[in-house]
Amino acid sequence: MRIALVTSSFFPLRGGLEQHVGNLARELRAHGDEVCVLTRTPGPALWHDIPVERLSSPLGLPFALRRFAPEVVHAHGARRPFAAWSLLAARQLGVPSVFTAHCYYPAHSWSSALKKGVFDSTLGWLSL
């Protein structure tokens, strides 16, 4: 199966989300799947022999997905526009999608509550 893993941050950045997506990519590949990671993080085009397409803007997601031609898009990251755009692009291309919300923290101030509310009621709602 051809699987596009979409995450706004990836190696060489190091964190839980990056580690999760990296481990998932390696395991899927070990099971015979063809995997490509799409990210905004600058870095090399290969990571452990897994292709990584590094995009400067979410606007490039539909084109990157069309080039890779995945059978499924797996987006990662809660309240991240990059993930939301990838889900919308997958829908536009007729590709099934999966979403894993990492670090879905509640708001701890009125400003973060406002930002999360605006995102959830617009791009978040449209993408899901």
Short mmCIF file of N, CA and C in Angstrom, two decimals:
data_model
loop_
_atom_site.label_atom_id
_atom_site.label_comp_id
_atom_site.label_asym_id
_atom_site.label_seq_id
_atom_site.Cartn_x
_atom_site.Cartn_y
_atom_site.Cartn_z
N MET A 1 0.84 -1.17 0.00
CA MET A 1 0.00 0.00 0.00
C MET A 1 0.89 1.24 0.00
N ARG A 2 0.48 2.26 -0.70
CA ARG A 2 1.20 3.54 -0.75
C ARG A 2 0.58 4.47 0.30
N ILE A 3 1.40 4.87 1.27
CA ILE A 3 0.90 5.66 2.40
C ILE A 3 1.69 6.95 2.51
N ALA A 4 0.98 8.08 2.51
CA ALA A 4 1.59 9.38 2.76
C ALA A 4 1.39 9.72 4.23
N LEU A 5 2.49 9.90 4.95
CA LEU A 5 2.44 10.33 6.34
C LEU A 5 2.71 11.83 6.34
N VAL A 6 1.76 12.61 6.85
CA VAL A 6 1.86 14.06 6.80
C VAL A 6 2.00 14.61 8.21
N THR A 7 3.06 15.40 8.43
CA THR A 7 3.32 16.00 9.72
C THR A 7 4.03 17.33 9.51
N SER A 8 3.62 18.36 10.23
CA SER A 8 4.27 19.66 10.03
C SER A 8 5.71 19.63 10.51
N SER A 9 6.04 18.79 11.50
CA SER A 9 7.42 18.72 11.97
C SER A 9 7.91 17.27 11.92
N PHE A 10 9.18 17.13 11.53
CA PHE A 10 9.79 15.82 11.38
C PHE A 10 11.28 15.96 11.60
N PHE A 11 12.00 14.86 11.61
CA PHE A 11 13.44 14.89 11.80
C PHE A 11 14.07 15.82 10.76
N PRO A 12 15.05 16.61 11.10
CA PRO A 12 15.93 16.50 12.25
C PRO A 12 15.39 17.06 13.56
N LEU A 13 14.18 17.63 13.58
CA LEU A 13 13.59 18.02 14.86
C LEU A 13 13.31 16.75 15.66
N ARG A 14 13.40 16.85 16.98
CA ARG A 14 13.19 15.67 17.83
C ARG A 14 12.13 15.96 18.87
N GLY A 15 11.13 15.14 18.87
CA GLY A 15 10.05 15.24 19.84
C GLY A 15 9.18 14.00 19.72
N GLY A 16 8.14 13.95 20.51
CA GLY A 16 7.27 12.78 20.51
C GLY A 16 6.58 12.54 19.19
N LEU A 17 6.04 13.59 18.57
CA LEU A 17 5.35 13.44 17.30
C LEU A 17 6.33 12.99 16.22
N GLU A 18 7.50 13.60 16.18
CA GLU A 18 8.50 13.22 15.18
C GLU A 18 8.93 11.76 15.36
N GLN A 19 9.13 11.37 16.60
CA GLN A 19 9.51 9.98 16.89
C GLN A 19 8.41 9.01 16.49
N HIS A 20 7.17 9.36 16.79
CA HIS A 20 6.02 8.51 16.45
C HIS A 20 5.93 8.31 14.93
N VAL A 21 5.97 9.40 14.19
CA VAL A 21 5.86 9.30 12.73
C VAL A 21 7.05 8.55 12.14
N GLY A 22 8.25 8.79 12.66
CA GLY A 22 9.42 8.06 12.19
C GLY A 22 9.31 6.57 12.44
N ASN A 23 8.91 6.19 13.64
CA ASN A 23 8.73 4.76 13.96
C ASN A 23 7.66 4.14 13.08
N LEU A 24 6.55 4.85 12.90
CA LEU A 24 5.46 4.35 12.06
C LEU A 24 5.94 4.14 10.63
N ALA A 25 6.68 5.12 10.10
CA ALA A 25 7.19 5.01 8.73
C ALA A 25 8.09 3.78 8.58
N ARG A 26 8.99 3.58 9.52
CA ARG A 26 9.89 2.41 9.45
C ARG A 26 9.13 1.10 9.56
N GLU A 27 8.16 1.03 10.46
CA GLU A 27 7.40 -0.22 10.64
C GLU A 27 6.52 -0.51 9.41
N LEU A 28 5.88 0.50 8.86
CA LEU A 28 5.06 0.29 7.67
C LEU A 28 5.93 -0.20 6.51
N ARG A 29 7.08 0.40 6.38
CA ARG A 29 7.99 -0.01 5.31
C ARG A 29 8.49 -1.43 5.53
N ALA A 30 8.79 -1.78 6.78
CA ALA A 30 9.25 -3.14 7.10
C ALA A 30 8.18 -4.18 6.76
N HIS A 31 6.92 -3.76 6.77
CA HIS A 31 5.81 -4.66 6.43
C HIS A 31 5.46 -4.62 4.95
N GLY A 32 6.28 -3.94 4.15
CA GLY A 32 6.10 -3.96 2.71
C GLY A 32 5.34 -2.80 2.12
N ASP A 33 4.97 -1.82 2.93
CA ASP A 33 4.26 -0.66 2.40
C ASP A 33 5.24 0.35 1.83
N GLU A 34 4.79 1.12 0.85
CA GLU A 34 5.59 2.21 0.30
C GLU A 34 5.16 3.48 1.01
N VAL A 35 6.11 4.15 1.65
CA VAL A 35 5.81 5.28 2.53
C VAL A 35 6.56 6.52 2.05
N CYS A 36 5.90 7.67 2.16
CA CYS A 36 6.54 8.95 1.93
C CYS A 36 6.08 9.88 3.05
N VAL A 37 7.02 10.60 3.65
CA VAL A 37 6.69 11.58 4.68
C VAL A 37 6.64 12.94 4.02
N LEU A 38 5.57 13.68 4.26
CA LEU A 38 5.45 15.06 3.79
C LEU A 38 5.48 15.96 5.01
N THR A 39 6.37 16.95 4.99
CA THR A 39 6.57 17.80 6.15
C THR A 39 6.96 19.20 5.75
N ARG A 40 6.93 20.12 6.72
CA ARG A 40 7.41 21.49 6.50
C ARG A 40 8.82 21.67 7.03
N THR A 41 9.34 20.70 7.76
CA THR A 41 10.66 20.81 8.37
C THR A 41 11.76 20.66 7.32
N PRO A 42 12.65 21.64 7.20
CA PRO A 42 13.77 21.50 6.26
C PRO A 42 14.70 20.35 6.68
N GLY A 43 15.32 19.74 5.70
CA GLY A 43 16.25 18.66 5.98
C GLY A 43 16.47 17.81 4.74
N PRO A 44 17.07 16.64 4.93
CA PRO A 44 17.39 15.77 3.78
C PRO A 44 16.14 15.13 3.16
N ALA A 45 16.29 14.72 1.91
CA ALA A 45 15.18 14.11 1.16
C ALA A 45 14.97 12.65 1.50
N LEU A 46 15.89 12.06 2.24
CA LEU A 46 15.76 10.67 2.70
C LEU A 46 16.02 10.61 4.19
N TRP A 47 15.25 9.78 4.87
CA TRP A 47 15.45 9.51 6.29
C TRP A 47 15.33 8.01 6.46
N HIS A 48 16.43 7.34 6.81
CA HIS A 48 16.45 5.87 6.91
C HIS A 48 15.90 5.23 5.63
N ASP A 49 16.32 5.75 4.50
CA ASP A 49 15.88 5.27 3.17
C ASP A 49 14.40 5.48 2.91
N ILE A 50 13.75 6.32 3.68
CA ILE A 50 12.34 6.66 3.45
C ILE A 50 12.30 8.05 2.82
N PRO A 51 11.63 8.20 1.68
CA PRO A 51 11.57 9.51 1.06
C PRO A 51 10.81 10.52 1.93
N VAL A 52 11.35 11.72 1.99
CA VAL A 52 10.74 12.81 2.75
C VAL A 52 10.61 13.99 1.81
N GLU A 53 9.39 14.43 1.56
CA GLU A 53 9.17 15.63 0.76
C GLU A 53 8.97 16.78 1.72
N ARG A 54 9.83 17.77 1.61
CA ARG A 54 9.84 18.91 2.54
C ARG A 54 9.28 20.11 1.80
N LEU A 55 8.12 20.54 2.24
CA LEU A 55 7.38 21.61 1.57
C LEU A 55 7.53 22.92 2.31
N SER A 56 7.63 24.00 1.59
CA SER A 56 7.75 25.31 2.23
C SER A 56 6.38 25.88 2.61
N SER A 57 5.32 25.32 2.05
CA SER A 57 3.98 25.85 2.30
C SER A 57 2.94 24.72 2.23
N PRO A 58 1.87 24.84 3.02
CA PRO A 58 0.79 23.85 2.90
C PRO A 58 0.14 23.87 1.52
N LEU A 59 0.29 24.95 0.78
CA LEU A 59 -0.30 25.04 -0.55
C LEU A 59 0.28 24.01 -1.51
N GLY A 60 1.47 23.50 -1.20
CA GLY A 60 2.09 22.48 -2.04
C GLY A 60 1.59 21.07 -1.78
N LEU A 61 0.78 20.90 -0.73
CA LEU A 61 0.32 19.55 -0.38
C LEU A 61 -0.45 18.84 -1.49
N PRO A 62 -1.43 19.48 -2.14
CA PRO A 62 -2.14 18.75 -3.20
C PRO A 62 -1.21 18.27 -4.31
N PHE A 63 -0.22 19.09 -4.67
CA PHE A 63 0.72 18.70 -5.73
C PHE A 63 1.62 17.56 -5.28
N ALA A 64 2.09 17.62 -4.04
CA ALA A 64 2.94 16.55 -3.51
C ALA A 64 2.16 15.25 -3.42
N LEU A 65 0.92 15.32 -2.98
CA LEU A 65 0.10 14.12 -2.89
C LEU A 65 -0.17 13.55 -4.28
N ARG A 66 -0.44 14.40 -5.23
CA ARG A 66 -0.69 13.94 -6.59
C ARG A 66 0.56 13.24 -7.14
N ARG A 67 1.75 13.79 -6.87
CA ARG A 67 3.00 13.18 -7.35
C ARG A 67 3.21 11.79 -6.74
N PHE A 68 2.99 11.68 -5.43
CA PHE A 68 3.22 10.40 -4.76
C PHE A 68 2.09 9.40 -5.03
N ALA A 69 0.89 9.89 -5.28
CA ALA A 69 -0.29 9.06 -5.56
C ALA A 69 -0.54 8.02 -4.47
N PRO A 70 -0.76 8.47 -3.22
CA PRO A 70 -0.98 7.50 -2.14
C PRO A 70 -2.34 6.83 -2.23
N GLU A 71 -2.43 5.68 -1.61
CA GLU A 71 -3.72 5.00 -1.47
C GLU A 71 -4.42 5.46 -0.19
N VAL A 72 -3.64 6.03 0.73
CA VAL A 72 -4.19 6.59 1.97
C VAL A 72 -3.26 7.71 2.45
N VAL A 73 -3.88 8.74 3.02
CA VAL A 73 -3.14 9.84 3.64
C VAL A 73 -3.35 9.74 5.14
N HIS A 74 -2.25 9.72 5.90
CA HIS A 74 -2.32 9.66 7.36
C HIS A 74 -1.71 10.95 7.89
N ALA A 75 -2.57 11.85 8.37
CA ALA A 75 -2.14 13.16 8.88
C ALA A 75 -1.96 13.10 10.39
N HIS A 76 -0.96 13.84 10.88
CA HIS A 76 -0.63 13.84 12.30
C HIS A 76 -0.58 15.26 12.84
N GLY A 77 -1.09 15.44 14.07
CA GLY A 77 -0.95 16.71 14.77
C GLY A 77 -2.26 17.42 14.99
N ALA A 78 -2.59 17.65 16.24
CA ALA A 78 -3.83 18.34 16.58
C ALA A 78 -3.70 19.83 16.32
N ARG A 79 -4.74 20.38 15.76
CA ARG A 79 -4.84 21.83 15.52
C ARG A 79 -3.63 22.36 14.75
N ARG A 80 -3.22 21.63 13.77
CA ARG A 80 -2.10 22.06 12.92
C ARG A 80 -2.63 22.27 11.51
N PRO A 81 -2.51 23.47 10.99
CA PRO A 81 -3.02 23.74 9.64
C PRO A 81 -2.46 22.81 8.58
N PHE A 82 -1.19 22.39 8.72
CA PHE A 82 -0.58 21.50 7.73
C PHE A 82 -1.35 20.18 7.66
N ALA A 83 -1.71 19.63 8.82
CA ALA A 83 -2.49 18.39 8.85
C ALA A 83 -3.88 18.61 8.26
N ALA A 84 -4.50 19.72 8.64
CA ALA A 84 -5.85 20.01 8.13
C ALA A 84 -5.84 20.17 6.62
N TRP A 85 -4.86 20.89 6.08
CA TRP A 85 -4.78 21.06 4.63
C TRP A 85 -4.57 19.73 3.93
N SER A 86 -3.80 18.84 4.54
CA SER A 86 -3.56 17.54 3.90
C SER A 86 -4.84 16.72 3.84
N LEU A 87 -5.66 16.81 4.89
CA LEU A 87 -6.94 16.08 4.89
C LEU A 87 -7.89 16.66 3.84
N LEU A 88 -7.90 17.98 3.71
CA LEU A 88 -8.72 18.60 2.67
C LEU A 88 -8.22 18.23 1.28
N ALA A 89 -6.90 18.21 1.10
CA ALA A 89 -6.32 17.83 -0.20
C ALA A 89 -6.65 16.38 -0.53
N ALA A 90 -6.56 15.51 0.48
CA ALA A 90 -6.90 14.09 0.25
C ALA A 90 -8.36 13.96 -0.19
N ARG A 91 -9.23 14.70 0.47
CA ARG A 91 -10.65 14.66 0.09
C ARG A 91 -10.84 15.13 -1.34
N GLN A 92 -10.15 16.23 -1.68
CA GLN A 92 -10.24 16.78 -3.03
C GLN A 92 -9.76 15.77 -4.08
N LEU A 93 -8.73 15.00 -3.73
CA LEU A 93 -8.16 14.01 -4.66
C LEU A 93 -8.87 12.66 -4.61
N GLY A 94 -9.82 12.50 -3.69
CA GLY A 94 -10.54 11.24 -3.57
C GLY A 94 -9.74 10.14 -2.91
N VAL A 95 -8.79 10.53 -2.05
CA VAL A 95 -7.93 9.56 -1.37
C VAL A 95 -8.42 9.40 0.08
N PRO A 96 -8.64 8.18 0.55
CA PRO A 96 -9.04 7.99 1.95
C PRO A 96 -7.99 8.56 2.90
N SER A 97 -8.44 9.02 4.05
CA SER A 97 -7.50 9.63 5.00
C SER A 97 -7.76 9.15 6.42
N VAL A 98 -6.70 9.25 7.22
CA VAL A 98 -6.72 8.91 8.64
C VAL A 98 -6.09 10.09 9.36
N PHE A 99 -6.57 10.39 10.56
CA PHE A 99 -6.02 11.50 11.33
C PHE A 99 -5.68 11.04 12.73
N THR A 100 -4.45 11.32 13.17
CA THR A 100 -4.04 11.05 14.54
C THR A 100 -3.76 12.38 15.21
N ALA A 101 -4.54 12.70 16.23
CA ALA A 101 -4.37 13.96 16.97
C ALA A 101 -3.36 13.73 18.08
N HIS A 102 -2.20 14.34 17.95
CA HIS A 102 -1.17 14.28 18.98
C HIS A 102 -1.28 15.53 19.84
N CYS A 103 -1.08 15.39 21.12
CA CYS A 103 -0.99 16.54 22.04
C CYS A 103 -2.20 17.46 21.94
N TYR A 104 -3.36 16.92 22.09
CA TYR A 104 -4.59 17.70 22.00
C TYR A 104 -4.88 18.33 23.36
N TYR A 105 -4.08 19.33 23.71
CA TYR A 105 -4.15 19.95 25.03
C TYR A 105 -5.32 20.93 25.13
N PRO A 106 -5.92 21.05 26.31
CA PRO A 106 -6.97 22.06 26.50
C PRO A 106 -6.35 23.45 26.58
N ALA A 107 -7.16 24.46 26.38
CA ALA A 107 -6.70 25.84 26.47
C ALA A 107 -6.45 26.21 27.93
N HIS A 108 -5.39 26.99 28.15
CA HIS A 108 -5.06 27.42 29.51
C HIS A 108 -5.10 28.93 29.68
N SER A 109 -5.55 29.64 28.64
CA SER A 109 -5.71 31.08 28.73
C SER A 109 -6.83 31.48 27.78
N TRP A 110 -7.32 32.69 27.93
CA TRP A 110 -8.41 33.12 27.05
C TRP A 110 -7.93 33.25 25.61
N SER A 111 -6.65 33.65 25.40
CA SER A 111 -6.16 33.81 24.03
C SER A 111 -5.99 32.45 23.35
N SER A 112 -5.48 31.45 24.08
CA SER A 112 -5.34 30.14 23.45
C SER A 112 -6.72 29.51 23.24
N ALA A 113 -7.66 29.77 24.14
CA ALA A 113 -9.03 29.27 23.96
C ALA A 113 -9.65 29.88 22.70
N LEU A 114 -9.40 31.17 22.48
CA LEU A 114 -9.93 31.84 21.30
C LEU A 114 -9.31 31.25 20.03
N LYS A 115 -7.98 31.08 20.00
CA LYS A 115 -7.31 30.50 18.84
C LYS A 115 -7.81 29.09 18.56
N LYS A 116 -7.89 28.28 19.60
CA LYS A 116 -8.34 26.90 19.41
C LYS A 116 -9.80 26.86 18.94
N GLY A 117 -10.62 27.74 19.49
CA GLY A 117 -12.03 27.80 19.07
C GLY A 117 -12.18 28.19 17.62
N VAL A 118 -11.41 29.19 17.19
CA VAL A 118 -11.46 29.62 15.80
C VAL A 118 -10.98 28.50 14.88
N PHE A 119 -9.86 27.87 15.22
CA PHE A 119 -9.36 26.78 14.39
C PHE A 119 -10.35 25.63 14.34
N ASP A 120 -10.84 25.21 15.51
CA ASP A 120 -11.76 24.05 15.57
C ASP A 120 -13.03 24.30 14.77
N SER A 121 -13.53 25.52 14.79
CA SER A 121 -14.81 25.82 14.12
C SER A 121 -14.63 26.15 12.64
N THR A 122 -13.41 26.27 12.16
CA THR A 122 -13.20 26.57 10.75
C THR A 122 -12.42 25.43 10.08
N LEU A 123 -11.10 25.58 10.01
CA LEU A 123 -10.27 24.60 9.31
C LEU A 123 -10.34 23.22 9.93
N GLY A 124 -10.36 23.16 11.26
CA GLY A 124 -10.48 21.87 11.93
C GLY A 124 -11.77 21.16 11.59
N TRP A 125 -12.86 21.89 11.60
CA TRP A 125 -14.18 21.31 11.29
C TRP A 125 -14.25 20.88 9.83
N LEU A 126 -13.75 21.72 8.94
CA LEU A 126 -13.80 21.38 7.51
C LEU A 126 -12.97 20.14 7.19
N SER A 127 -11.80 20.03 7.82
CA SER A 127 -10.92 18.91 7.49
C SER A 127 -11.42 17.59 8.05
N LEU A 128 -12.09 17.64 9.19
CA LEU A 128 -12.58 16.39 9.77
C LEU A 128 -14.00 16.10 9.35
#
